[in-house]
XYZ file of C-alpha atoms in Angstrom:
728
model
C 22.211 -51.388 39.158
C 24.021 -49.851 36.195
C 26.890 -47.553 37.072
C 27.173 -44.593 34.690
C 30.419 -42.942 33.722
C 30.774 -39.157 33.769
C 30.243 -39.119 30.004
C 27.032 -41.117 30.320
C 25.766 -38.772 33.022
C 26.470 -35.772 30.821
C 24.579 -37.386 27.969
C 21.613 -38.113 30.200
C 21.567 -34.533 31.414
C 21.713 -33.204 27.859
C 18.942 -35.519 26.715
C 16.660 -34.060 29.348
C 17.020 -30.472 28.179
C 17.965 -30.539 24.524
C 16.230 -31.762 21.503
C 16.813 -34.742 17.392
C 18.130 -35.645 14.110
C 18.113 -39.211 12.763
C 19.955 -42.425 12.190
C 22.335 -44.639 14.096
C 25.257 -46.958 13.530
C 26.358 -49.703 15.912
C 29.821 -50.398 17.171
C 29.965 -52.777 20.109
C 32.523 -50.786 22.077
C 31.957 -47.191 20.956
C 28.714 -46.583 19.031
C 28.567 -43.571 16.738
C 25.714 -41.825 15.002
C 25.690 -42.153 11.249
C 26.358 -39.142 9.087
C 22.952 -37.782 8.067
C 22.655 -36.842 4.415
C 19.849 -34.561 3.215
C 18.909 -32.910 -0.081
C 17.588 -29.654 1.332
C 19.687 -27.733 -1.237
C 18.777 -30.098 -4.116
C 22.088 -31.970 -3.765
C 23.242 -34.551 -1.211
C 24.984 -32.885 1.749
C 25.814 -33.578 5.368
C 22.964 -32.146 7.443
C 25.545 -30.276 9.530
C 26.687 -28.284 6.490
C 23.221 -27.181 5.309
C 22.244 -23.601 6.294
C 18.585 -24.534 6.861
C 16.650 -25.744 9.875
C 15.892 -29.318 8.775
C 14.915 -32.624 10.411
C 15.074 -36.036 8.776
C 12.783 -38.924 9.733
C 13.851 -42.361 8.526
C 14.464 -46.007 9.432
C 12.988 -47.296 12.685
C 11.721 -43.941 13.905
C 9.537 -43.574 10.813
C 8.538 -47.262 10.778
C 7.202 -47.034 14.336
C 4.975 -44.068 13.493
C 3.286 -45.796 10.544
C 2.994 -49.248 12.178
C -0.650 -48.836 13.158
C -1.951 -47.818 9.732
C -2.064 -44.079 10.429
C -2.223 -41.591 7.559
C 0.088 -38.648 6.905
C -1.325 -36.667 9.848
C 0.861 -38.834 12.095
C 3.727 -36.425 11.330
C 2.091 -33.721 13.456
C 4.367 -32.836 16.349
C 6.922 -35.516 15.493
C 9.478 -32.889 14.462
C 9.873 -29.319 15.727
C 7.450 -26.681 14.397
C 5.339 -29.091 12.318
C 1.578 -29.476 12.635
C -0.729 -31.432 10.311
C -4.528 -31.602 10.565
C -7.612 -32.189 8.454
C -11.364 -31.672 8.673
C -11.685 -34.314 5.930
C -10.196 -37.278 7.790
C -7.612 -39.291 5.838
C -7.862 -37.001 2.819
C -6.898 -33.365 2.259
C -4.288 -32.815 5.026
C -3.277 -29.261 5.887
C 0.335 -28.544 6.899
C 1.712 -25.808 9.166
C 5.374 -24.971 9.791
C 6.353 -22.409 12.431
C 2.629 -21.722 12.886
C 2.316 -20.656 9.253
C -0.257 -22.544 7.204
C -3.784 -22.374 5.802
C -7.036 -23.776 7.225
C -8.814 -23.554 3.853
C -10.600 -26.818 2.956
C -12.043 -25.666 -0.401
C -11.311 -27.665 -3.537
C -8.554 -25.467 -4.971
C -7.079 -24.223 -1.698
C -3.358 -23.456 -1.742
C -1.001 -23.915 1.183
C 2.245 -22.116 2.126
C 3.812 -25.473 3.014
C 4.739 -27.438 -0.096
C 4.712 -31.223 -0.156
C 7.259 -32.725 -2.574
C 7.165 -36.457 -3.312
C 10.073 -37.863 -5.344
C 11.012 -34.366 -6.558
C 7.474 -33.626 -7.829
C 5.377 -31.000 -6.056
C 1.925 -32.175 -4.930
C 0.051 -28.911 -5.278
C -3.622 -29.679 -4.645
C -4.494 -30.569 -1.058
C -6.017 -33.881 -2.185
C -2.628 -35.011 -3.546
C -0.804 -34.240 -0.281
C -2.290 -37.236 1.545
C -0.505 -40.002 -0.385
C 0.329 -42.779 2.128
C 3.779 -43.309 3.655
C 5.246 -46.667 2.613
C 8.597 -47.926 1.319
C 10.044 -44.473 1.979
C 13.782 -43.786 2.346
C 13.172 -40.668 4.413
C 11.064 -37.600 5.143
C 12.795 -34.218 5.309
C 11.071 -31.257 6.951
C 12.648 -27.980 5.764
C 11.582 -25.021 7.879
C 11.443 -21.472 6.577
C 11.092 -20.112 3.014
C 12.394 -22.444 0.286
C 11.393 -20.247 -2.637
C 14.680 -20.328 -4.562
C 15.244 -24.015 -5.218
C 11.801 -25.527 -4.596
C 9.681 -22.728 -5.954
C 5.943 -22.573 -5.891
C 4.109 -21.995 -2.633
C 6.945 -22.699 -0.195
C 7.066 -19.557 2.020
C 6.560 -21.612 5.198
C 8.697 -24.592 4.205
C 8.744 -27.975 2.502
C 7.889 -31.524 3.571
C 9.926 -33.732 1.250
C 9.407 -37.488 0.724
C 11.852 -39.758 -1.061
C 10.902 -43.318 -2.026
C 13.328 -46.209 -1.752
C 14.949 -46.671 -5.162
C 15.585 -49.742 -7.318
C 19.105 -51.113 -7.687
C 20.744 -53.586 -10.054
C 22.755 -55.377 -7.333
C 20.465 -58.098 -5.960
C 16.939 -59.309 -5.312
C 15.810 -57.894 -1.982
C 12.778 -56.495 -0.235
C 10.618 -56.645 2.855
C 7.112 -57.467 4.097
C 5.277 -55.997 7.044
C 2.010 -57.226 8.580
C 0.217 -55.729 11.586
C -3.154 -56.234 13.246
C -4.649 -53.952 15.869
C -7.749 -52.707 17.668
C -10.949 -52.434 15.590
C -9.547 -55.041 13.213
C -7.064 -52.485 11.899
C -4.905 -54.294 9.361
C -1.768 -52.871 7.775
C -0.053 -54.855 4.987
C 3.026 -53.421 3.346
C 5.766 -54.841 1.168
C 8.343 -54.146 -1.517
C 10.555 -56.167 -3.825
C 13.644 -55.049 -5.722
C 14.324 -57.149 -8.835
C 17.410 -56.657 -11.058
C 16.290 -57.300 -14.630
C 19.736 -57.049 -16.193
C 23.013 -55.217 -15.678
C 21.240 -52.073 -16.882
C 17.651 -52.434 -15.660
C 16.087 -52.888 -12.220
C 12.525 -52.810 -10.944
C 11.083 -52.051 -7.511
C 7.450 -52.822 -6.710
C 5.886 -51.451 -3.498
C 2.371 -51.893 -2.177
C 0.248 -50.943 0.803
C -3.104 -52.274 2.054
C -4.878 -50.766 5.063
C -8.250 -51.565 6.616
C -10.210 -50.684 9.727
C -13.664 -51.976 10.640
C -16.490 -49.579 11.377
C -16.851 -49.345 15.150
C -18.999 -46.269 15.843
C -22.751 -46.798 16.347
C -25.414 -44.500 14.871
C -27.910 -44.109 17.705
C -30.383 -42.316 15.404
C -30.744 -45.230 12.973
C -30.059 -47.757 15.752
C -27.294 -49.328 13.642
C -24.182 -50.670 15.362
C -20.661 -50.414 13.914
C -21.495 -48.322 10.829
C -18.904 -45.489 10.953
C -15.141 -44.745 11.284
C -13.893 -47.597 9.088
C -11.716 -47.271 5.996
C -10.081 -49.210 3.179
C -6.910 -47.882 1.612
C -4.564 -49.274 -0.984
C -1.653 -47.741 -2.823
C 0.979 -49.004 -5.238
C 4.259 -47.794 -6.670
C 6.300 -49.367 -9.486
C 9.733 -47.973 -10.367
C 12.173 -48.851 -13.144
C 15.831 -47.826 -13.082
C 17.853 -47.740 -16.298
C 21.637 -47.259 -16.025
C 23.282 -48.070 -19.385
C 26.504 -46.289 -18.381
C 28.166 -44.461 -15.539
C 27.178 -41.134 -17.098
C 23.432 -41.597 -17.598
C 20.560 -42.913 -15.504
C 16.794 -42.839 -15.827
C 14.291 -43.522 -13.058
C 10.641 -44.066 -13.967
C 7.873 -44.067 -11.357
C 4.170 -44.993 -11.641
C 1.912 -44.830 -8.588
C -1.760 -44.891 -7.584
C -4.009 -44.631 -4.536
C -7.585 -45.639 -3.720
C -9.438 -44.804 -0.491
C -12.995 -45.442 0.713
C -14.613 -45.184 4.121
C -16.027 -42.723 6.624
C -15.508 -39.030 6.218
C -14.636 -36.945 9.251
C -17.327 -37.442 11.912
C -18.741 -34.147 13.182
C -20.359 -34.392 16.615
C -23.125 -31.987 17.606
C -22.721 -30.032 20.859
C -19.702 -32.080 21.883
C -18.249 -28.991 23.633
C -19.618 -27.831 26.984
C -20.877 -24.249 26.727
C -18.435 -21.679 28.128
C -15.531 -24.167 28.260
C -13.391 -26.297 25.998
C -14.315 -29.469 27.886
C -16.226 -32.420 26.496
C -19.976 -32.174 27.074
C -21.468 -34.556 29.594
C -22.246 -37.976 28.153
C -19.688 -37.835 25.320
C -18.849 -41.287 23.921
C -16.447 -41.720 20.995
C -18.160 -44.942 19.921
C -21.613 -43.353 19.482
C -22.962 -40.723 17.085
C -26.520 -39.460 16.587
C -26.782 -38.460 12.923
C -29.423 -38.362 10.204
C -26.850 -37.611 7.528
C -24.428 -39.602 5.411
C -20.710 -39.589 6.227
C -18.508 -41.117 3.555
C -15.714 -40.453 1.126
C -13.912 -42.032 -1.781
C -10.751 -41.061 -3.607
C -8.759 -42.361 -6.580
C -5.489 -40.762 -7.669
C -2.670 -41.745 -10.011
C 0.644 -40.351 -11.144
C 3.882 -40.931 -12.989
C 7.263 -39.263 -13.217
C 10.591 -39.623 -14.975
C 13.902 -38.425 -13.535
C 16.808 -38.380 -15.979
C 20.425 -37.595 -15.076
C 23.419 -36.966 -17.357
C 26.938 -36.670 -15.907
C 28.976 -34.606 -18.372
C 32.108 -34.347 -16.252
C 32.132 -30.704 -15.239
C 28.343 -30.514 -14.887
C 25.347 -32.755 -14.273
C 22.051 -32.297 -16.082
C 18.691 -33.238 -14.586
C 15.247 -33.539 -16.112
C 12.219 -34.146 -13.863
C 8.883 -34.721 -15.580
C 5.813 -35.276 -13.441
C 2.113 -35.977 -13.795
C -0.421 -36.242 -10.974
C -4.127 -36.847 -11.441
C -7.314 -37.218 -9.449
C -9.827 -39.524 -11.118
C -12.420 -39.150 -8.384
C -12.788 -37.424 -5.050
C -15.979 -37.074 -3.046
C -16.531 -36.408 0.637
C -19.931 -35.978 2.310
C -20.736 -35.225 5.914
C -23.433 -34.255 8.382
C -21.988 -30.846 9.225
C -24.429 -30.027 12.037
C -23.381 -33.351 13.594
C -26.816 -34.448 14.813
C -30.567 -34.526 14.178
C -33.471 -32.103 14.802
C -33.842 -33.719 18.233
C -30.184 -33.288 19.240
C -27.951 -33.930 20.971
C -28.535 -30.477 22.443
C -30.046 -27.562 20.543
C -29.275 -27.583 16.806
C -30.617 -24.429 15.068
C -30.762 -25.955 11.594
C -29.770 -29.063 9.653
C -26.732 -28.911 7.344
C -25.406 -31.716 5.177
C -22.850 -30.992 2.486
C -20.628 -32.834 0.065
C -17.949 -31.875 -2.366
C -14.890 -32.926 -4.225
C -13.153 -33.070 -7.570
C -14.687 -34.363 -10.773
C -11.174 -34.546 -12.174
C -7.764 -32.912 -11.857
C -4.598 -33.042 -13.982
C -1.221 -31.637 -12.943
C 1.865 -31.526 -15.177
C 5.311 -30.275 -14.175
C 8.691 -30.121 -15.873
C 12.054 -29.049 -14.498
C 15.426 -28.886 -16.217
C 18.366 -28.253 -13.922
C 22.125 -28.095 -14.393
C 24.549 -28.513 -11.497
C 28.276 -27.788 -11.499
C 30.927 -30.239 -10.256
C 33.856 -27.915 -9.777
C 36.771 -28.978 -7.587
C 37.421 -25.323 -6.763
C 35.640 -23.036 -4.331
C 32.810 -21.981 -6.698
C 29.827 -24.200 -7.497
C 26.387 -23.410 -8.823
C 23.103 -24.793 -10.085
C 20.391 -23.271 -12.262
C 17.275 -24.334 -14.046
C 13.847 -23.692 -15.512
C 10.496 -24.903 -14.221
C 7.010 -25.205 -15.688
C 3.758 -26.167 -13.939
C 0.206 -26.583 -15.240
C -2.880 -27.675 -13.325
C -6.496 -27.873 -14.440
C -9.502 -29.387 -12.762
C -13.165 -29.167 -11.879
C -14.470 -29.179 -8.346
C -17.944 -28.996 -6.880
C -19.959 -28.583 -3.690
C -23.464 -29.847 -2.918
C -26.066 -29.313 -0.219
C -28.492 -32.060 0.840
C -31.820 -32.404 2.588
C -31.024 -34.307 5.784
C -34.508 -35.873 5.876
C -34.638 -37.221 2.303
C -30.864 -37.224 1.502
C -31.781 -35.552 -1.806
C -29.457 -32.953 -3.324
C -30.835 -29.429 -2.918
C -28.106 -27.368 -4.623
C -24.997 -27.841 -6.725
C -22.124 -25.510 -7.601
C -19.332 -26.582 -9.962
C -16.149 -24.600 -10.656
C -13.191 -24.921 -13.019
C -9.647 -23.660 -12.456
C -6.560 -23.482 -14.659
C -3.236 -22.625 -13.053
C 0.037 -22.207 -14.935
C 3.387 -21.166 -13.518
C 6.877 -20.851 -14.925
C 10.164 -19.995 -13.261
C 13.889 -19.383 -13.779
C 16.175 -20.065 -10.833
C 19.824 -20.222 -9.848
C 21.998 -20.751 -6.787
C 25.712 -20.152 -6.126
C 27.958 -21.599 -3.411
C 31.414 -20.155 -2.721
C 33.947 -21.577 -0.249
C 35.575 -18.433 1.060
C 37.908 -20.628 3.122
C 37.942 -24.073 4.670
C 35.717 -22.668 7.396
C 33.424 -20.189 5.638
C 30.897 -21.015 2.897
C 28.654 -18.400 1.290
C 25.466 -19.193 -0.639
C 22.950 -17.153 -2.563
C 20.022 -17.814 -4.845
C 17.419 -16.139 -7.064
C 14.132 -17.316 -8.544
C 11.770 -15.461 -10.870
C 8.204 -16.829 -10.978
C 5.218 -16.006 -13.175
C 1.916 -17.456 -11.911
C -1.513 -17.253 -13.582
C -4.946 -18.564 -12.526
C -8.230 -18.633 -14.431
C -11.300 -19.520 -12.368
C -14.931 -19.767 -13.436
C -18.276 -21.132 -12.306
C -19.325 -23.946 -14.642
C -22.743 -24.793 -13.232
C -24.999 -23.430 -10.477
C -28.174 -25.315 -9.555
C -30.408 -23.622 -6.956
C -27.587 -21.193 -6.222
C -27.967 -17.529 -7.166
C -24.402 -16.391 -7.620
C -23.431 -12.903 -6.541
C -20.911 -11.008 -8.655
C -18.912 -12.162 -11.684
C -18.836 -15.824 -12.703
C -15.153 -15.811 -13.623
C -11.906 -14.346 -12.264
C -8.404 -14.144 -13.762
C -5.310 -13.475 -11.628
C -1.679 -13.139 -12.665
C 1.392 -12.250 -10.581
C 5.157 -12.387 -10.956
C 7.765 -12.241 -8.238
C 11.511 -12.549 -7.684
C 12.625 -14.360 -4.543
C 16.119 -14.614 -3.120
C 18.091 -16.056 -0.242
C 21.545 -15.433 1.239
C 23.337 -17.571 3.795
C 26.724 -18.105 5.390
C 28.072 -21.186 7.145
C 31.007 -20.945 9.541
C 32.701 -24.103 10.850
C 33.970 -23.542 14.353
C 35.625 -26.968 14.184
C 35.236 -30.215 12.284
C 32.321 -31.084 14.604
C 30.547 -27.739 15.055
C 29.157 -25.373 12.439
C 27.040 -22.241 12.630
C 24.938 -20.549 9.987
C 22.869 -17.456 9.280
C 20.257 -17.137 6.553
C 17.971 -14.483 5.091
C 15.286 -15.719 2.695
C 12.128 -14.513 1.001
C 9.096 -16.429 -0.208
C 5.997 -15.931 -2.313
C 2.538 -17.485 -2.588
C 0.490 -16.655 -5.659
C -3.073 -15.319 -5.375
C -5.725 -17.820 -4.301
C -9.347 -17.995 -5.459
C -12.315 -19.447 -3.575
C -15.585 -20.497 -5.189
C -18.814 -18.585 -4.681
C -21.661 -19.711 -2.429
C -25.293 -18.701 -1.995
C -24.405 -15.498 -0.128
C -20.750 -14.851 -1.013
C -19.224 -14.092 -4.432
C -15.997 -15.560 -5.762
C -13.297 -14.198 -3.452
C -9.623 -13.612 -4.188
C -6.720 -13.345 -1.773
C -3.841 -11.331 -3.194
C -0.282 -12.702 -3.303
C 1.527 -12.940 0.038
C 5.249 -12.497 0.643
C 7.554 -13.378 3.523
C 10.974 -12.226 4.680
C 12.649 -14.579 7.140
C 15.811 -14.270 9.258
C 17.349 -17.389 10.758
C 20.514 -18.451 12.556
C 21.616 -21.734 14.031
C 24.295 -24.090 15.271
C 24.741 -27.800 14.484
C 27.178 -30.059 16.301
C 28.427 -33.618 16.625
C 29.258 -34.268 20.273
C 31.312 -36.750 22.312
C 33.077 -38.376 19.378
C 29.765 -38.528 17.452
C 27.912 -40.350 20.191
C 25.523 -37.391 20.194
C 24.245 -34.764 17.786
C 22.480 -31.473 18.482
C 21.129 -28.503 16.554
C 19.523 -25.221 17.544
C 17.972 -22.533 15.355
C 16.268 -19.196 16.017
C 14.146 -17.303 13.518
C 11.988 -14.243 12.908
C 9.671 -13.632 9.964
C 7.233 -11.045 8.599
C 4.453 -11.954 6.179
C 2.828 -9.203 4.126
C -0.734 -9.683 2.835
C -1.030 -13.137 4.367
C -3.875 -15.119 2.846
C -6.379 -16.140 5.517
C -9.537 -18.210 5.261
C -12.762 -17.167 6.932
C -14.951 -20.197 7.539
C -18.397 -20.208 9.092
C -19.070 -17.515 11.642
C -22.837 -17.150 11.415
C -23.380 -18.969 8.102
C -21.923 -21.878 6.150
C -19.537 -19.897 3.946
C -15.859 -19.898 3.036
C -14.114 -16.792 1.796
C -10.579 -15.462 1.494
C -9.092 -12.314 2.999
C -5.632 -10.772 3.368
C -4.067 -9.610 6.631
C -1.837 -6.557 6.249
C 0.918 -8.220 8.266
C 1.638 -11.348 10.281
C 4.757 -11.868 12.357
C 6.382 -14.981 13.747
C 9.398 -15.774 15.854
C 10.750 -18.744 17.724
C 13.373 -21.410 18.109
C 13.820 -25.095 17.283
C 16.114 -27.755 18.704
C 16.981 -31.347 17.809
C 19.033 -33.825 19.821
C 19.963 -37.524 19.676
C 22.515 -39.592 21.540
C 23.727 -43.013 22.564
C 23.592 -42.933 26.347
C 25.103 -46.425 26.323
C 25.767 -48.750 23.378
C 22.279 -50.222 23.967
C 20.366 -47.108 24.980
C 19.533 -44.376 22.458
C 17.458 -41.258 23.091
C 16.174 -38.469 20.871
C 14.298 -35.281 21.655
C 13.030 -32.269 19.774
C 11.245 -29.073 20.569
C 10.081 -25.742 19.238
C 8.640 -22.437 20.396
C 6.558 -20.667 17.750
C 4.959 -17.278 18.391
C 2.640 -15.858 15.719
C 0.582 -12.665 15.648
C -1.875 -11.108 13.180
C -1.242 -7.374 12.853
C -4.145 -5.636 11.104
C -6.343 -3.305 13.170
C -8.912 -3.091 10.355
C -9.490 -6.844 10.107
C -12.683 -8.368 11.520
C -14.721 -11.518 10.960
C -18.260 -12.695 11.691
C -18.745 -14.209 15.158
C -19.763 -17.779 15.808
C -23.341 -18.943 16.127
C -23.348 -20.053 19.768
C -19.871 -19.753 21.296
C -18.322 -17.419 23.871
C -16.050 -14.992 22.007
C -13.195 -13.521 24.062
C -11.990 -10.990 21.442
C -13.412 -7.442 21.270
C -16.273 -6.624 18.880
C -16.358 -3.561 16.619
C -19.327 -1.243 16.085
C -20.772 -3.598 13.466
C -20.752 -6.504 15.921
C -17.890 -8.263 14.156
C -14.909 -9.834 15.933
C -11.614 -7.901 15.778
C -8.764 -10.399 15.278
C -5.830 -7.979 15.454
C -3.209 -9.408 17.832
C -4.465 -12.994 17.641
C -2.210 -15.963 16.903
C -2.688 -17.845 13.666
C -5.103 -20.812 13.813
C -3.703 -24.314 14.354
C -0.435 -22.759 15.569
C 0.684 -24.216 18.928
C 3.318 -22.202 20.781
C 5.124 -25.329 21.954
C 5.839 -28.661 20.312
C 7.936 -31.282 22.106
C 8.806 -34.837 21.133
C 11.050 -37.558 22.518
C 11.940 -41.206 21.938
C 13.951 -43.751 23.900
C 15.084 -47.197 22.777
C 16.771 -49.858 24.902
C 18.211 -53.054 23.433
C 19.086 -56.322 25.219
C 21.390 -58.540 23.179
C 20.416 -62.214 23.584
C 22.102 -65.344 22.293
C 20.131 -65.528 19.041
C 18.717 -62.048 18.670
C 17.782 -58.779 20.351
C 14.951 -57.811 22.662
C 14.079 -54.110 22.580
C 11.696 -51.554 24.062
C 10.956 -48.280 22.287
C 8.715 -45.449 23.393
C 7.848 -42.200 21.598
C 5.982 -39.129 22.848
C 4.695 -35.913 21.280
C 3.229 -32.821 22.950
C 1.665 -29.693 21.571
C 0.287 -26.739 23.527
C -3.177 -25.249 23.053
C -4.380 -24.068 19.637
C -7.050 -21.776 18.205
C -9.400 -23.453 15.752
C -10.377 -20.183 14.033
C -9.091 -16.659 13.402
C -11.005 -15.335 16.412
C -10.617 -16.581 19.987
C -13.459 -18.248 21.861
C -13.627 -20.307 25.045
C -15.178 -23.289 23.265
C -12.933 -23.189 20.209
C -9.549 -23.280 21.926
C -8.093 -26.772 21.673
C -6.549 -28.036 24.895
C -2.879 -29.097 25.085
C -2.383 -32.665 23.913
C 0.111 -35.434 24.699
C 0.170 -38.690 22.754
C 2.565 -41.537 23.354
C 3.471 -44.872 21.860
C 5.155 -48.018 23.151
C 6.706 -50.879 21.212
C 8.200 -54.099 22.625
C 9.797 -56.516 20.188
C 12.341 -59.139 19.345
C 14.455 -59.367 16.194
C 16.728 -62.176 15.055
C 18.834 -63.421 12.150
C 20.787 -60.183 12.100
C 17.605 -58.100 12.107
C 16.102 -59.981 9.181
C 12.958 -60.820 11.143
C 11.091 -58.936 13.835
C 7.974 -59.503 15.922
C 6.543 -56.775 18.140
C 3.565 -55.652 20.198
C 2.721 -51.962 20.181
C 0.328 -49.304 21.414
C -0.498 -45.931 19.891
C -2.015 -43.129 21.993
C -1.255 -45.418 24.891
C -2.718 -43.052 27.513
C -6.008 -42.916 25.580
C -5.839 -39.128 25.345
C -9.126 -37.654 24.083
C -9.117 -34.139 22.669
C -11.364 -31.927 20.577
C -9.039 -30.962 17.735
C -11.358 -29.014 15.410
C -14.837 -27.546 15.162
C -17.670 -26.144 13.045
C -18.734 -22.756 14.388
C -21.765 -21.454 12.483
C -24.456 -23.745 13.952
C -24.085 -25.524 17.309
C -20.951 -26.424 19.273
C -19.910 -29.104 16.781
C -16.453 -30.637 17.095
C -14.290 -33.529 15.956
C -11.724 -35.516 17.909
C -8.349 -37.251 17.701
C -7.750 -40.943 17.001
C -8.498 -43.391 19.860
C -6.060 -45.708 21.626
C -4.845 -48.689 19.633
C -3.117 -51.939 20.600
C -1.557 -54.190 17.979
C 0.968 -56.819 16.977
C 3.342 -56.743 14.025
C 5.630 -59.046 12.093
C 8.304 -57.803 9.699
C 10.677 -59.693 7.493
C 13.252 -58.897 4.859
C 14.910 -60.874 2.095
C-alpha cells in the first residue's frame, strides 16, 4: 500500500474538486509542470499572464483523443465550455463555446466560433473539418476575440498550429493503429533539413473504416457507416538570416464514405428514450447515404525582425473542389419503421469555393512598459452551392436550386499593452471591420422561388476590448476583461416555400474575470474564470418544424453566464491527473419570437394564438449546462522502458436539439470514456498500446429531424484497438 504525504493528500483532494491546462516535465525527485505557452494575444506568452479563458491541448492528451481515427468532433467536451456536433457526419462540424453557436447546416452558414488553422481563418463550415494530425497544439479561446482575430469570433476561437519544419536535423514519427470495424489510422511526418537555410516537413494521414451497418430494406449487409479519408501537408521553411524567415504551407484533404445516417422513429413517443428494437448495426432505408469532399489550400507566413519592431505577412488560400452529401432524411421507407408521413431524400453541397485572406501586422519589441501591435486584414470568399430533392423510389432528381455568394471583408486593428508596475498590466484593443455579402439564385429547377432572387448586405462595426492583469505573486495572477464582438449578416438560400432570408448583424458584450495559479512548487496548476454576456440580435436558424425548410431569424437578446475551471497536477512523480469543468447558462429573451412546431413530437413550450411555439426563455440549442472532463495517467518505470495506464472521461448534461423544447428532442446527458494501456522504450522512441474509445458503449440520440417522423441520429459506437508509434 502506498503511503501518501500531506502534500499528496492535498493534491488528491484538489484533483477531485477542481479542474486542466496542459503539458508536463519529468524530474525524478520533484516533477514540475512545464510552462505553457499560448498565442491567444497573437504573440507567445505564458498562459498564466494572458487575460483570456484559454485551454491548450497538446502532446499525449491530444494524441490519445485522435488515436482511433476520430474526426474533429472528438474535441466536444474535452475542454470546458466547448461543444462540437454535425448533422453531416465527418464534414461540416458546428462549434459552440459557452453555449453560443449556430445549428445552421446550409451551404454558406456562418458561425460565431472561428476556426483558425496556422493563422488562416477557415470561414466556411466545410473547411472547419480538416483532420487533426502532426499538430503542435490546439488552443480554445473562450469569449469574444474580435480585436486580434477579427471576423466572426464573438463566441471564441479554436486555434490549430501545425508542427513546423526546422533546419537542425532529420526527424519525424509514424503512427499505426487498427481497431473495431477494421478502422485503420496511419499517420506520419518527416522533417528534412535541405540546407542551412531551407527545411521541409511532410505530414500525411490515412484513415479507413469498413461499412458495418446493414440495410434491411435492400437486404444488403455491411453497406453503410464506412469512410476513407486522406490528408497531406507539406511545409518549407526559409531562414536566410536571423532577421527574416518565410514559412510556406500546402495542404489538401479528400473524404468519401457514408453521410450521417438518419434513423426513422428511433425515439419513443413522449420520451427521449430509444424506441423498442433499436439496433445501431441495422437501418431500413430506400435512399442513398453518401458524401465526398475534396479541399486544398496554401499559405505563406513571412516575418521580418527590424530590431524595434517585427513585421508579419500572412497570405492564405483555401478552396473546395468538390463537396456533396446526400441522405435519406425521413430515415426509412413507406413501410416504416413506424409511421412515416412522407418520403424525403435530399442532397447538397458546393460546386466550388475559393477563399483568399491577407494580413499585415506590425508588433513592437520595446524593453519599456509600453508595447503594441497593429495591422490590416482583407478577406474574400466566393462560391456556388446547391441543394437537390430526390424521388426515393427511382432515386431521380426532382428539383435543383443553385446559389452564388460573394463575401468581402476588410479591417484595421490595433492593441496596446502597458505595464503599470511589475504587478499590474493593462491591455486594450480596437478593430474596425467592413463586411459585404452579395447573394443570388443562379438556377432553380422545379422550384418556384418566392421573393427577390438576389440580396446584398453590407455592415461595418468597431469592436474593442479592455483588460487588466494583477499578479498577486510570482505564482498567482488575476485578470478582468471586457470585450465586444460582431458577426456580419448571414443569408440563407430560398426553398420551395420560403424566400431568401437574412439575419441582421449580431453583437455581443462580455464581462469576464479569472485567476490562474501555479501550485505546490509547480507540481500543480489551476485556473478559474467567471463570465456574463449579452448578445443583441443573435442570429438563429429555424430548421424543419412542419416542413423541410431552413430560414434565419434574429432574437432581440440572448444572455449567458457561467464559470470554467482547469486543473492538472502530479500527485506523485508517476501519477498525473487533470480535470476541467464548466457551467454555462443561456437564455433567449424575445417575447415576440415563435417558430413552427414539429410534425409529431410532444412540445413542452407554450403555443401562441397562431399555434406557433413561443421560445422566449429557452436555452440555446446544443448548449449543455455542464461539461466535465478528467484524465489520469500512471507510469511504472521498468528496467528497459515504461508501462503506463491512461484513462480519459468527458461528460455533458442534457441538450435541446432545436429552438423549442420537446420531450422527444431533448438529448439525454452523456458520458464517454477512454482507456489506454501501453509500453514505451528507448527513451520514449517507441510505443505499443491497446486502447478503447467509448469504453462503456454509451448510446445516445444526439440530434434529430423534426418535420416528419421522430427521426434521430446517434453517437459513435464503442471501439477497441491497438497502436504502434515510433519516432526517429
